[in-house]
Amino acid sequence: MKQRIGAKKLIAITSLGGALEFFDFTIFALFSVYIAEAFFPGDTHATKLINTFAVFAVGYFARPLGGLLIGHLGDKRGRKLSLLSSVNLLAIATLLTALLPGYQTLGWLAPVLLLVFRLLQGMAIGGEIPGAITFLVEYFHHKNPIPAIAMMLAGVTFGNVIASLIGYCLTAHLSHTQLVSYGWRIPFIIGSALGFIGYLIRRHLHETDIFVRIQALQALHRYPFISLLKTHKRQTLAAACLTALTTATIFLFLYIPTYSLTVLHREIHHAYWLSSICFVLIAIFTLIFGFLNKLYTPKRLITSACMGSFILAIIGPEFLHLHDGLAIFCALLAIVVSAANSCYTYWISQLFPTAMRNTGIAVAYNVGVAFFGALSPLFFTASHQYFHTNKTPFIFLALCALITLTALFLSKQRDRSA
């Protein structure tokens, strides 16, 4: 089947859908302070945050299940169906979250329903990035797909940027009471509307020729996940660990508003601005490093990012003693990690054959993100509350850099050119 969509338009479609999904999922973390008061009243401030981040974590633990189910659809029914399913499910779950009454109206049922909707959101986003990566790798199989993947990931990052900017605007113009009452719902309503638009846009995609070919040859696996466990256990584990560094960095940037308010005791809307700048830097430098892959192999870029991040993590606490030290640290980290962000998903994609690629990427990527990312804000908040230390994020970053570096050298790349 001939592809009837140009390369630039295809990248734009996959990027837009991913950006919309990351926007929807990011706003929960950014507005956690206000969601905590709306759904967990009566507790101490720290307990409210811990409860809210626990709900946030549950959404991420749902990602592997969603990735498995949507990845199965991608490997059995086609890449297009997986992309449509993820964005549609997320739009519905986000709208339900926006319309959900708080604790004062529904009582204990309010946080329970919030948890359910987070599970649906997590399942949806669990299929998004793996589906987009699979689609682009197969679409550009005849040439180097890394620039296209870097462009997609840069576009996805702007979902975080938009969410952060909305957070900045709302916190700067609405009072704390207004934000708890209705302000936090505004970005969820916007996100759900954009999600449905993303679904309509993706309907114009066509199936990849590689999938059509193996489907015609009847080379598909009946149960891709079972085949994955039988033949690619080591690759799956290595791929999951490869997500550690980028995942830790993203969550550090999402945690900045909470960290600034509860640990550094600074104005929160400035932290939203800093978070936005960090994501802009990641988007820009992911693009730059994506086009530098002709000069530097993915292995070299990922290795450099791990080493640079480890060094920054070791000296990171010293930045807090400087004026605007947190901003300087985050900017440097964003630039360094972008080297890995531009190509690590391509490296992961080459660990799996076509017939189980979508499932393999989905399982590995989401298990890694759930493990390294979901617990991080909960861990950071609890550590500060009970152990009174502000160094936990830096220790976590250093460990994740070492884990990614180890996984890189233990993984066996299928692509000789990488």
PDB file of C-alpha atoms in Angstrom, residues 62-353:
ATOM      1  CA  ALA A  62      -1.622   1.676  34.367  1.00  0.00           C
ATOM      2  CA  ARG A  63       0.638   2.577  31.454  1.00  0.00           C
ATOM      3  CA  PRO A  64       2.144  -0.909  31.009  1.00  0.00           C
ATOM      4  CA  LEU A  65      -1.345  -2.432  30.840  1.00  0.00           C
ATOM      5  CA  GLY A  66      -2.478   0.178  28.340  1.00  0.00           C
ATOM      6  CA  GLY A  67       0.723  -0.214  26.360  1.00  0.00           C
ATOM      7  CA  LEU A  68       0.252  -3.978  26.292  1.00  0.00           C
ATOM      8  CA  LEU A  69      -3.354  -3.782  25.095  1.00  0.00           C
ATOM      9  CA  ILE A  70      -2.836  -0.988  22.564  1.00  0.00           C
ATOM     10  CA  GLY A  71       0.498  -2.461  21.467  1.00  0.00           C
ATOM     11  CA  HIS A  72      -1.285  -5.768  20.870  1.00  0.00           C
ATOM     12  CA  LEU A  73      -3.764  -3.916  18.654  1.00  0.00           C
ATOM     13  CA  GLY A  74      -0.864  -2.344  16.782  1.00  0.00           C
ATOM     14  CA  ASP A  75       0.852  -5.671  16.125  1.00  0.00           C
ATOM     15  CA  LYS A  76      -2.369  -7.513  15.277  1.00  0.00           C
ATOM     16  CA  ARG A  77      -4.682  -4.972  13.647  1.00  0.00           C
ATOM     17  CA  GLY A  78      -2.362  -2.220  12.499  1.00  0.00           C
ATOM     18  CA  ARG A  79      -0.364   0.792  13.642  1.00  0.00           C
ATOM     19  CA  LYS A  80      -3.105   3.275  12.760  1.00  0.00           C
ATOM     20  CA  LEU A  81      -5.646   1.646  15.076  1.00  0.00           C
ATOM     21  CA  SER A  82      -3.284   1.851  18.036  1.00  0.00           C
ATOM     22  CA  LEU A  83      -2.750   5.589  17.480  1.00  0.00           C
ATOM     23  CA  LEU A  84      -6.480   6.257  17.191  1.00  0.00           C
ATOM     24  CA  SER A  85      -7.324   4.219  20.285  1.00  0.00           C
ATOM     25  CA  SER A  86      -4.837   5.960  22.560  1.00  0.00           C
ATOM     26  CA  VAL A  87      -5.812   9.551  21.750  1.00  0.00           C
ATOM     27  CA  ASN A  88      -9.558   8.840  21.884  1.00  0.00           C
ATOM     28  CA  LEU A  89      -9.388   7.102  25.262  1.00  0.00           C
ATOM     29  CA  LEU A  90      -7.328   9.914  26.741  1.00  0.00           C
ATOM     30  CA  ALA A  91      -9.711  12.617  25.535  1.00  0.00           C
ATOM     31  CA  ILE A  92     -12.647  10.865  27.200  1.00  0.00           C
ATOM     32  CA  ALA A  93     -10.818  10.256  30.490  1.00  0.00           C
ATOM     33  CA  THR A  94      -9.584  13.854  30.637  1.00  0.00           C
ATOM     34  CA  LEU A  95     -13.063  15.252  30.057  1.00  0.00           C
ATOM     35  CA  LEU A  96     -14.463  13.070  32.846  1.00  0.00           C
ATOM     36  CA  THR A  97     -11.725  14.335  35.173  1.00  0.00           C
ATOM     37  CA  ALA A  98     -12.528  17.956  34.334  1.00  0.00           C
ATOM     38  CA  LEU A  99     -16.210  17.446  35.148  1.00  0.00           C
ATOM     39  CA  LEU A 100     -15.686  15.408  38.333  1.00  0.00           C
ATOM     40  CA  PRO A 101     -17.114  17.087  41.484  1.00  0.00           C
ATOM     41  CA  GLY A 102     -14.809  17.376  44.474  1.00  0.00           C
ATOM     42  CA  TYR A 103     -14.842  15.790  47.909  1.00  0.00           C
ATOM     43  CA  GLN A 104     -17.330  18.290  49.350  1.00  0.00           C
ATOM     44  CA  THR A 105     -19.938  17.129  46.813  1.00  0.00           C
ATOM     45  CA  LEU A 106     -19.313  13.380  46.415  1.00  0.00           C
ATOM     46  CA  GLY A 107     -17.427  12.545  49.591  1.00  0.00           C
ATOM     47  CA  TRP A 108     -15.131   9.510  49.389  1.00  0.00           C
ATOM     48  CA  LEU A 109     -16.496   8.679  45.924  1.00  0.00           C
ATOM     49  CA  ALA A 110     -14.694  11.723  44.477  1.00  0.00           C
ATOM     50  CA  PRO A 111     -11.108  10.480  45.030  1.00  0.00           C
ATOM     51  CA  VAL A 112     -12.173   6.968  43.978  1.00  0.00           C
ATOM     52  CA  LEU A 113     -13.495   8.233  40.638  1.00  0.00           C
ATOM     53  CA  LEU A 114     -10.419  10.423  40.253  1.00  0.00           C
ATOM     54  CA  LEU A 115      -8.348   7.272  40.625  1.00  0.00           C
ATOM     55  CA  VAL A 116     -10.418   5.447  37.987  1.00  0.00           C
ATOM     56  CA  PHE A 117     -10.063   8.279  35.487  1.00  0.00           C
ATOM     57  CA  ARG A 118      -6.317   8.393  36.132  1.00  0.00           C
ATOM     58  CA  LEU A 119      -6.151   4.697  35.329  1.00  0.00           C
ATOM     59  CA  LEU A 120      -7.860   5.350  31.992  1.00  0.00           C
ATOM     60  CA  GLN A 121      -5.506   8.234  31.242  1.00  0.00           C
ATOM     61  CA  GLY A 122      -2.514   6.081  32.068  1.00  0.00           C
ATOM     62  CA  MET A 123      -3.699   3.266  29.829  1.00  0.00           C
ATOM     63  CA  ALA A 124      -4.212   5.709  26.965  1.00  0.00           C
ATOM     64  CA  ILE A 125      -0.815   7.349  27.130  1.00  0.00           C
ATOM     65  CA  GLY A 126       0.751   3.916  27.527  1.00  0.00           C
ATOM     66  CA  GLY A 127       0.024   3.278  23.871  1.00  0.00           C
ATOM     67  CA  GLU A 128       0.853   6.730  22.492  1.00  0.00           C
ATOM     68  CA  ILE A 129       4.630   7.085  22.285  1.00  0.00           C
ATOM     69  CA  PRO A 130       5.267   3.395  21.435  1.00  0.00           C
ATOM     70  CA  GLY A 131       2.695   3.600  18.649  1.00  0.00           C
ATOM     71  CA  ALA A 132       4.164   6.816  17.256  1.00  0.00           C
ATOM     72  CA  ILE A 133       7.726   5.476  17.379  1.00  0.00           C
ATOM     73  CA  THR A 134       6.705   2.251  15.660  1.00  0.00           C
ATOM     74  CA  PHE A 135       4.883   4.191  12.963  1.00  0.00           C
ATOM     75  CA  LEU A 136       7.821   6.492  12.222  1.00  0.00           C
ATOM     76  CA  VAL A 137      10.471   3.753  12.306  1.00  0.00           C
ATOM     77  CA  GLU A 138       8.504   1.766   9.735  1.00  0.00           C
ATOM     78  CA  TYR A 139       7.549   4.745   7.605  1.00  0.00           C
ATOM     79  CA  PHE A 140      11.190   5.851   7.316  1.00  0.00           C
ATOM     80  CA  HIS A 141      12.630   2.328   7.166  1.00  0.00           C
ATOM     81  CA  HIS A 142      14.330   3.103   3.856  1.00  0.00           C
ATOM     82  CA  LYS A 143      16.443   5.853   5.454  1.00  0.00           C
ATOM     83  CA  ASN A 144      17.599   7.078   8.846  1.00  0.00           C
ATOM     84  CA  PRO A 145      14.469   7.618  10.995  1.00  0.00           C
ATOM     85  CA  ILE A 146      16.242   9.333  13.910  1.00  0.00           C
ATOM     86  CA  PRO A 147      15.650  12.939  12.694  1.00  0.00           C
ATOM     87  CA  ALA A 148      11.948  12.148  12.240  1.00  0.00           C
ATOM     88  CA  ILE A 149      11.722  10.591  15.708  1.00  0.00           C
ATOM     89  CA  ALA A 150      13.570  13.570  17.192  1.00  0.00           C
ATOM     90  CA  MET A 151      11.114  15.932  15.498  1.00  0.00           C
ATOM     91  CA  MET A 152       8.197  13.922  16.882  1.00  0.00           C
ATOM     92  CA  LEU A 153       9.610  13.892  20.418  1.00  0.00           C
ATOM     93  CA  ALA A 154      10.333  17.609  20.214  1.00  0.00           C
ATOM     94  CA  GLY A 155       6.737  18.177  19.175  1.00  0.00           C
ATOM     95  CA  VAL A 156       5.501  15.981  22.005  1.00  0.00           C
ATOM     96  CA  THR A 157       7.559  18.034  24.457  1.00  0.00           C
ATOM     97  CA  PHE A 158       5.591  21.126  23.503  1.00  0.00           C
ATOM     98  CA  GLY A 159       2.613  19.469  25.161  1.00  0.00           C
ATOM     99  CA  ASN A 160       4.530  19.876  28.404  1.00  0.00           C
ATOM    100  CA  VAL A 161       5.415  23.444  27.433  1.00  0.00           C
ATOM    101  CA  ILE A 162       1.806  24.443  26.801  1.00  0.00           C
ATOM    102  CA  ALA A 163       0.688  22.827  30.054  1.00  0.00           C
ATOM    103  CA  SER A 164       3.389  24.678  31.981  1.00  0.00           C
ATOM    104  CA  LEU A 165       2.499  28.010  30.374  1.00  0.00           C
ATOM    105  CA  ILE A 166      -1.174  27.542  31.208  1.00  0.00           C
ATOM    106  CA  GLY A 167      -0.139  26.735  34.759  1.00  0.00           C
ATOM    107  CA  TYR A 168       1.869  29.952  34.890  1.00  0.00           C
ATOM    108  CA  CYS A 169      -1.003  32.061  33.546  1.00  0.00           C
ATOM    109  CA  LEU A 170      -3.652  30.580  35.837  1.00  0.00           C
ATOM    110  CA  THR A 171      -1.555  30.777  39.000  1.00  0.00           C
ATOM    111  CA  ALA A 172      -0.564  34.355  38.172  1.00  0.00           C
ATOM    112  CA  HIS A 173      -4.136  35.590  37.634  1.00  0.00           C
ATOM    113  CA  LEU A 174      -6.319  33.428  39.895  1.00  0.00           C
ATOM    114  CA  SER A 175      -6.305  33.283  43.663  1.00  0.00           C
ATOM    115  CA  HIS A 176      -5.532  30.101  45.553  1.00  0.00           C
ATOM    116  CA  THR A 177      -9.216  29.682  46.415  1.00  0.00           C
ATOM    117  CA  GLN A 178     -10.250  30.104  42.782  1.00  0.00           C
ATOM    118  CA  LEU A 179      -7.667  27.563  41.642  1.00  0.00           C
ATOM    119  CA  VAL A 180      -8.937  24.991  44.136  1.00  0.00           C
ATOM    120  CA  SER A 181     -12.575  25.721  43.283  1.00  0.00           C
ATOM    121  CA  TYR A 182     -12.484  25.687  39.482  1.00  0.00           C
ATOM    122  CA  GLY A 183      -9.146  26.904  38.102  1.00  0.00           C
ATOM    123  CA  TRP A 184      -7.488  23.483  37.955  1.00  0.00           C
ATOM    124  CA  ARG A 185     -10.358  22.213  35.762  1.00  0.00           C
ATOM    125  CA  ILE A 186      -9.711  24.702  32.948  1.00  0.00           C
ATOM    126  CA  PRO A 187      -6.632  22.980  31.453  1.00  0.00           C
ATOM    127  CA  PHE A 188      -8.381  19.593  31.652  1.00  0.00           C
ATOM    128  CA  ILE A 189     -11.294  20.941  29.605  1.00  0.00           C
ATOM    129  CA  ILE A 190      -8.863  22.407  27.068  1.00  0.00           C
ATOM    130  CA  GLY A 191      -6.953  19.135  26.929  1.00  0.00           C
ATOM    131  CA  SER A 192     -10.023  17.014  26.316  1.00  0.00           C
ATOM    132  CA  ALA A 193     -11.127  19.249  23.435  1.00  0.00           C
ATOM    133  CA  LEU A 194      -7.684  19.104  21.851  1.00  0.00           C
ATOM    134  CA  GLY A 195      -7.643  15.340  22.317  1.00  0.00           C
ATOM    135  CA  PHE A 196     -10.790  14.890  20.244  1.00  0.00           C
ATOM    136  CA  ILE A 197      -9.257  17.139  17.575  1.00  0.00           C
ATOM    137  CA  GLY A 198      -6.197  14.892  17.592  1.00  0.00           C
ATOM    138  CA  TYR A 199      -8.411  11.880  16.969  1.00  0.00           C
ATOM    139  CA  LEU A 200     -10.014  13.530  13.946  1.00  0.00           C
ATOM    140  CA  ILE A 201      -6.603  14.449  12.536  1.00  0.00           C
ATOM    141  CA  ARG A 202      -5.206  10.933  12.919  1.00  0.00           C
ATOM    142  CA  ARG A 203      -8.066   9.406  10.974  1.00  0.00           C
ATOM    143  CA  HIS A 204      -6.222  10.536   7.832  1.00  0.00           C
ATOM    144  CA  LEU A 205      -3.233   8.268   8.518  1.00  0.00           C
ATOM    145  CA  HIS A 206      -2.621   5.167   6.411  1.00  0.00           C
ATOM    146  CA  GLU A 207      -1.083   1.887   7.468  1.00  0.00           C
ATOM    147  CA  THR A 208       2.699   1.429   7.145  1.00  0.00           C
ATOM    148  CA  ASP A 209       3.827  -0.629   4.172  1.00  0.00           C
ATOM    149  CA  ILE A 210       5.999  -2.857   6.388  1.00  0.00           C
ATOM    150  CA  PHE A 211       3.010  -3.919   8.485  1.00  0.00           C
ATOM    151  CA  VAL A 212       0.891  -4.482   5.381  1.00  0.00           C
ATOM    152  CA  ARG A 213       3.676  -6.676   3.985  1.00  0.00           C
ATOM    153  CA  ILE A 214       4.044  -8.936   7.018  1.00  0.00           C
ATOM    154  CA  GLN A 215       0.266  -9.083   7.324  1.00  0.00           C
ATOM    155  CA  ALA A 216       0.041 -10.302   3.729  1.00  0.00           C
ATOM    156  CA  LEU A 217       2.742 -12.882   4.432  1.00  0.00           C
ATOM    157  CA  GLN A 218       0.787 -14.026   7.518  1.00  0.00           C
ATOM    158  CA  ALA A 219       3.905 -13.412   9.608  1.00  0.00           C
ATOM    159  CA  LEU A 220       2.038 -11.853  12.529  1.00  0.00           C
ATOM    160  CA  HIS A 221       2.175 -13.422  15.985  1.00  0.00           C
ATOM    161  CA  ARG A 222      -1.094 -14.630  17.468  1.00  0.00           C
ATOM    162  CA  TYR A 223      -0.080 -13.361  20.897  1.00  0.00           C
ATOM    163  CA  PRO A 224       2.791 -10.855  20.482  1.00  0.00           C
ATOM    164  CA  PHE A 225       3.309 -10.446  24.230  1.00  0.00           C
ATOM    165  CA  ILE A 226       3.787 -14.174  24.802  1.00  0.00           C
ATOM    166  CA  SER A 227       6.220 -14.319  21.891  1.00  0.00           C
ATOM    167  CA  LEU A 228       8.044 -11.349  23.400  1.00  0.00           C
ATOM    168  CA  LEU A 229       8.481 -13.120  26.734  1.00  0.00           C
ATOM    169  CA  LYS A 230       9.710 -16.280  25.050  1.00  0.00           C
ATOM    170  CA  THR A 231      12.308 -14.739  22.775  1.00  0.00           C
ATOM    171  CA  HIS A 232      13.127 -11.180  23.910  1.00  0.00           C
ATOM    172  CA  LYS A 233      13.142 -11.055  27.714  1.00  0.00           C
ATOM    173  CA  ARG A 234      16.654  -9.629  27.961  1.00  0.00           C
ATOM    174  CA  GLN A 235      16.004  -7.010  25.292  1.00  0.00           C
ATOM    175  CA  THR A 236      12.798  -5.948  27.034  1.00  0.00           C
ATOM    176  CA  LEU A 237      14.542  -5.514  30.389  1.00  0.00           C
ATOM    177  CA  ALA A 238      17.387  -3.542  28.809  1.00  0.00           C
ATOM    178  CA  ALA A 239      14.937  -1.346  26.910  1.00  0.00           C
ATOM    179  CA  ALA A 240      13.001  -0.595  30.104  1.00  0.00           C
ATOM    180  CA  CYS A 241      16.198   0.482  31.859  1.00  0.00           C
ATOM    181  CA  LEU A 242      17.155   2.683  28.909  1.00  0.00           C
ATOM    182  CA  THR A 243      14.223   4.947  29.776  1.00  0.00           C
ATOM    183  CA  ALA A 244      15.580   5.756  33.256  1.00  0.00           C
ATOM    184  CA  LEU A 245      17.517   8.957  32.549  1.00  0.00           C
ATOM    185  CA  THR A 246      15.016  10.749  30.329  1.00  0.00           C
ATOM    186  CA  THR A 247      12.124   9.690  32.549  1.00  0.00           C
ATOM    187  CA  ALA A 248      13.841  10.948  35.699  1.00  0.00           C
ATOM    188  CA  THR A 249      14.599  14.283  34.038  1.00  0.00           C
ATOM    189  CA  ILE A 250      11.047  14.845  32.816  1.00  0.00           C
ATOM    190  CA  PHE A 251       9.673  14.116  36.269  1.00  0.00           C
ATOM    191  CA  LEU A 252      12.202  16.401  37.899  1.00  0.00           C
ATOM    192  CA  PHE A 253      10.955  19.221  35.695  1.00  0.00           C
ATOM    193  CA  LEU A 254       7.331  18.350  36.480  1.00  0.00           C
ATOM    194  CA  TYR A 255       8.199  18.361  40.173  1.00  0.00           C
ATOM    195  CA  ILE A 256       9.732  21.859  40.067  1.00  0.00           C
ATOM    196  CA  PRO A 257       6.510  23.724  41.078  1.00  0.00           C
ATOM    197  CA  THR A 258       5.920  21.454  44.074  1.00  0.00           C
ATOM    198  CA  TYR A 259       9.624  21.505  44.989  1.00  0.00           C
ATOM    199  CA  SER A 260       9.772  25.289  44.816  1.00  0.00           C
ATOM    200  CA  LEU A 261       6.655  25.735  46.946  1.00  0.00           C
ATOM    201  CA  THR A 262       7.183  23.069  49.615  1.00  0.00           C
ATOM    202  CA  VAL A 263      10.994  22.838  49.843  1.00  0.00           C
ATOM    203  CA  LEU A 264      12.421  26.165  48.661  1.00  0.00           C
ATOM    204  CA  HIS A 265       9.351  28.213  49.724  1.00  0.00           C
ATOM    205  CA  ARG A 266       9.285  30.299  46.558  1.00  0.00           C
ATOM    206  CA  GLU A 267       6.381  31.626  44.493  1.00  0.00           C
ATOM    207  CA  ILE A 268       4.865  28.811  42.497  1.00  0.00           C
ATOM    208  CA  HIS A 269       4.035  30.693  39.280  1.00  0.00           C
ATOM    209  CA  HIS A 270       7.743  31.416  38.750  1.00  0.00           C
ATOM    210  CA  ALA A 271       8.362  27.681  39.015  1.00  0.00           C
ATOM    211  CA  TYR A 272       5.813  27.052  36.262  1.00  0.00           C
ATOM    212  CA  TRP A 273       7.751  29.497  34.096  1.00  0.00           C
ATOM    213  CA  LEU A 274      10.995  27.644  34.807  1.00  0.00           C
ATOM    214  CA  SER A 275       9.349  24.322  34.010  1.00  0.00           C
ATOM    215  CA  SER A 276       8.179  25.742  30.672  1.00  0.00           C
ATOM    216  CA  ILE A 277      11.687  26.942  29.792  1.00  0.00           C
ATOM    217  CA  CYS A 278      13.138  23.518  30.576  1.00  0.00           C
ATOM    218  CA  PHE A 279      10.725  21.771  28.234  1.00  0.00           C
ATOM    219  CA  VAL A 280      11.403  24.331  25.492  1.00  0.00           C
ATOM    220  CA  LEU A 281      15.124  23.631  25.838  1.00  0.00           C
ATOM    221  CA  ILE A 282      14.509  19.890  25.617  1.00  0.00           C
ATOM    222  CA  ALA A 283      12.432  20.359  22.474  1.00  0.00           C
ATOM    223  CA  ILE A 284      15.024  22.565  20.780  1.00  0.00           C
ATOM    224  CA  PHE A 285      18.076  20.502  21.653  1.00  0.00           C
ATOM    225  CA  THR A 286      16.332  17.203  20.931  1.00  0.00           C
ATOM    226  CA  LEU A 287      15.920  18.510  17.384  1.00  0.00           C
ATOM    227  CA  ILE A 288      19.543  19.631  17.209  1.00  0.00           C
ATOM    228  CA  PHE A 289      20.942  16.333  18.451  1.00  0.00           C
ATOM    229  CA  GLY A 290      18.530  14.436  16.211  1.00  0.00           C
ATOM    230  CA  PHE A 291      20.131  15.998  13.155  1.00  0.00           C
ATOM    231  CA  LEU A 292      23.634  15.523  14.583  1.00  0.00           C
ATOM    232  CA  ASN A 293      23.196  11.736  14.485  1.00  0.00           C
ATOM    233  CA  LYS A 294      24.992  11.732  11.138  1.00  0.00           C
ATOM    234  CA  LEU A 295      28.116  12.800  13.005  1.00  0.00           C
ATOM    235  CA  TYR A 296      27.577  10.950  16.286  1.00  0.00           C
ATOM    236  CA  THR A 297      26.059   7.499  16.733  1.00  0.00           C
ATOM    237  CA  PRO A 298      23.116   6.988  19.114  1.00  0.00           C
ATOM    238  CA  LYS A 299      25.393   5.049  21.438  1.00  0.00           C
ATOM    239  CA  ARG A 300      27.803   7.968  21.723  1.00  0.00           C
ATOM    240  CA  LEU A 301      25.015  10.494  22.279  1.00  0.00           C
ATOM    241  CA  ILE A 302      23.336   8.412  24.991  1.00  0.00           C
ATOM    242  CA  THR A 303      26.673   7.738  26.703  1.00  0.00           C
ATOM    243  CA  SER A 304      27.528  11.447  26.733  1.00  0.00           C
ATOM    244  CA  ALA A 305      24.116  12.309  28.168  1.00  0.00           C
ATOM    245  CA  CYS A 306      24.480   9.758  30.965  1.00  0.00           C
ATOM    246  CA  MET A 307      27.949  10.947  31.942  1.00  0.00           C
ATOM    247  CA  GLY A 308      26.981  14.620  31.812  1.00  0.00           C
ATOM    248  CA  SER A 309      23.821  14.054  33.859  1.00  0.00           C
ATOM    249  CA  PHE A 310      25.714  12.070  36.477  1.00  0.00           C
ATOM    250  CA  ILE A 311      28.213  14.903  36.932  1.00  0.00           C
ATOM    251  CA  LEU A 312      25.408  17.475  37.185  1.00  0.00           C
ATOM    252  CA  ALA A 313      23.598  15.338  39.763  1.00  0.00           C
ATOM    253  CA  ILE A 314      26.716  15.116  41.940  1.00  0.00           C
ATOM    254  CA  ILE A 315      27.263  18.878  41.998  1.00  0.00           C
ATOM    255  CA  GLY A 316      23.547  19.719  41.799  1.00  0.00           C
ATOM    256  CA  PRO A 317      22.949  20.574  45.491  1.00  0.00           C
ATOM    257  CA  GLU A 318      25.610  23.287  45.251  1.00  0.00           C
ATOM    258  CA  PHE A 319      23.505  25.118  42.664  1.00  0.00           C
ATOM    259  CA  LEU A 320      20.814  25.714  45.291  1.00  0.00           C
ATOM    260  CA  HIS A 321      23.186  28.084  47.103  1.00  0.00           C
ATOM    261  CA  LEU A 322      23.436  30.330  44.045  1.00  0.00           C
ATOM    262  CA  HIS A 323      21.051  33.042  42.943  1.00  0.00           C
ATOM    263  CA  ASP A 324      18.858  31.397  40.280  1.00  0.00           C
ATOM    264  CA  GLY A 325      20.932  28.262  40.839  1.00  0.00           C
ATOM    265  CA  LEU A 326      17.961  25.946  40.339  1.00  0.00           C
ATOM    266  CA  ALA A 327      17.239  27.545  36.964  1.00  0.00           C
ATOM    267  CA  ILE A 328      20.873  27.178  35.863  1.00  0.00           C
ATOM    268  CA  PHE A 329      20.973  23.537  36.931  1.00  0.00           C
ATOM    269  CA  CYS A 330      17.718  22.685  35.153  1.00  0.00           C
ATOM    270  CA  ALA A 331      18.783  24.441  31.948  1.00  0.00           C
ATOM    271  CA  LEU A 332      22.082  22.550  31.823  1.00  0.00           C
ATOM    272  CA  LEU A 333      20.330  19.264  32.572  1.00  0.00           C
ATOM    273  CA  ALA A 334      17.757  19.856  29.829  1.00  0.00           C
ATOM    274  CA  ILE A 335      20.482  20.408  27.238  1.00  0.00           C
ATOM    275  CA  VAL A 336      22.544  17.396  28.310  1.00  0.00           C
ATOM    276  CA  VAL A 337      19.635  14.947  28.489  1.00  0.00           C
ATOM    277  CA  SER A 338      18.377  16.053  25.070  1.00  0.00           C
ATOM    278  CA  ALA A 339      21.285  14.152  23.522  1.00  0.00           C
ATOM    279  CA  ALA A 340      19.778  10.899  24.783  1.00  0.00           C
ATOM    280  CA  ASN A 341      16.194  11.986  24.207  1.00  0.00           C
ATOM    281  CA  SER A 342      16.854  12.437  20.490  1.00  0.00           C
ATOM    282  CA  CYS A 343      17.705   8.795  19.844  1.00  0.00           C
ATOM    283  CA  TYR A 344      17.137   6.427  22.773  1.00  0.00           C
ATOM    284  CA  THR A 345      13.666   5.427  21.550  1.00  0.00           C
ATOM    285  CA  TYR A 346      15.125   4.543  18.155  1.00  0.00           C
ATOM    286  CA  TRP A 347      17.703   2.370  19.932  1.00  0.00           C
ATOM    287  CA  ILE A 348      14.862   0.637  21.779  1.00  0.00           C
ATOM    288  CA  SER A 349      12.903   0.069  18.556  1.00  0.00           C
ATOM    289  CA  GLN A 350      15.834  -1.784  17.025  1.00  0.00           C
ATOM    290  CA  LEU A 351      15.820  -4.356  19.824  1.00  0.00           C
ATOM    291  CA  PHE A 352      12.581  -5.918  18.516  1.00  0.00           C
ATOM    292  CA  PRO A 353      11.509  -7.452  15.172  1.00  0.00           C
TER     293      PRO A 353
END
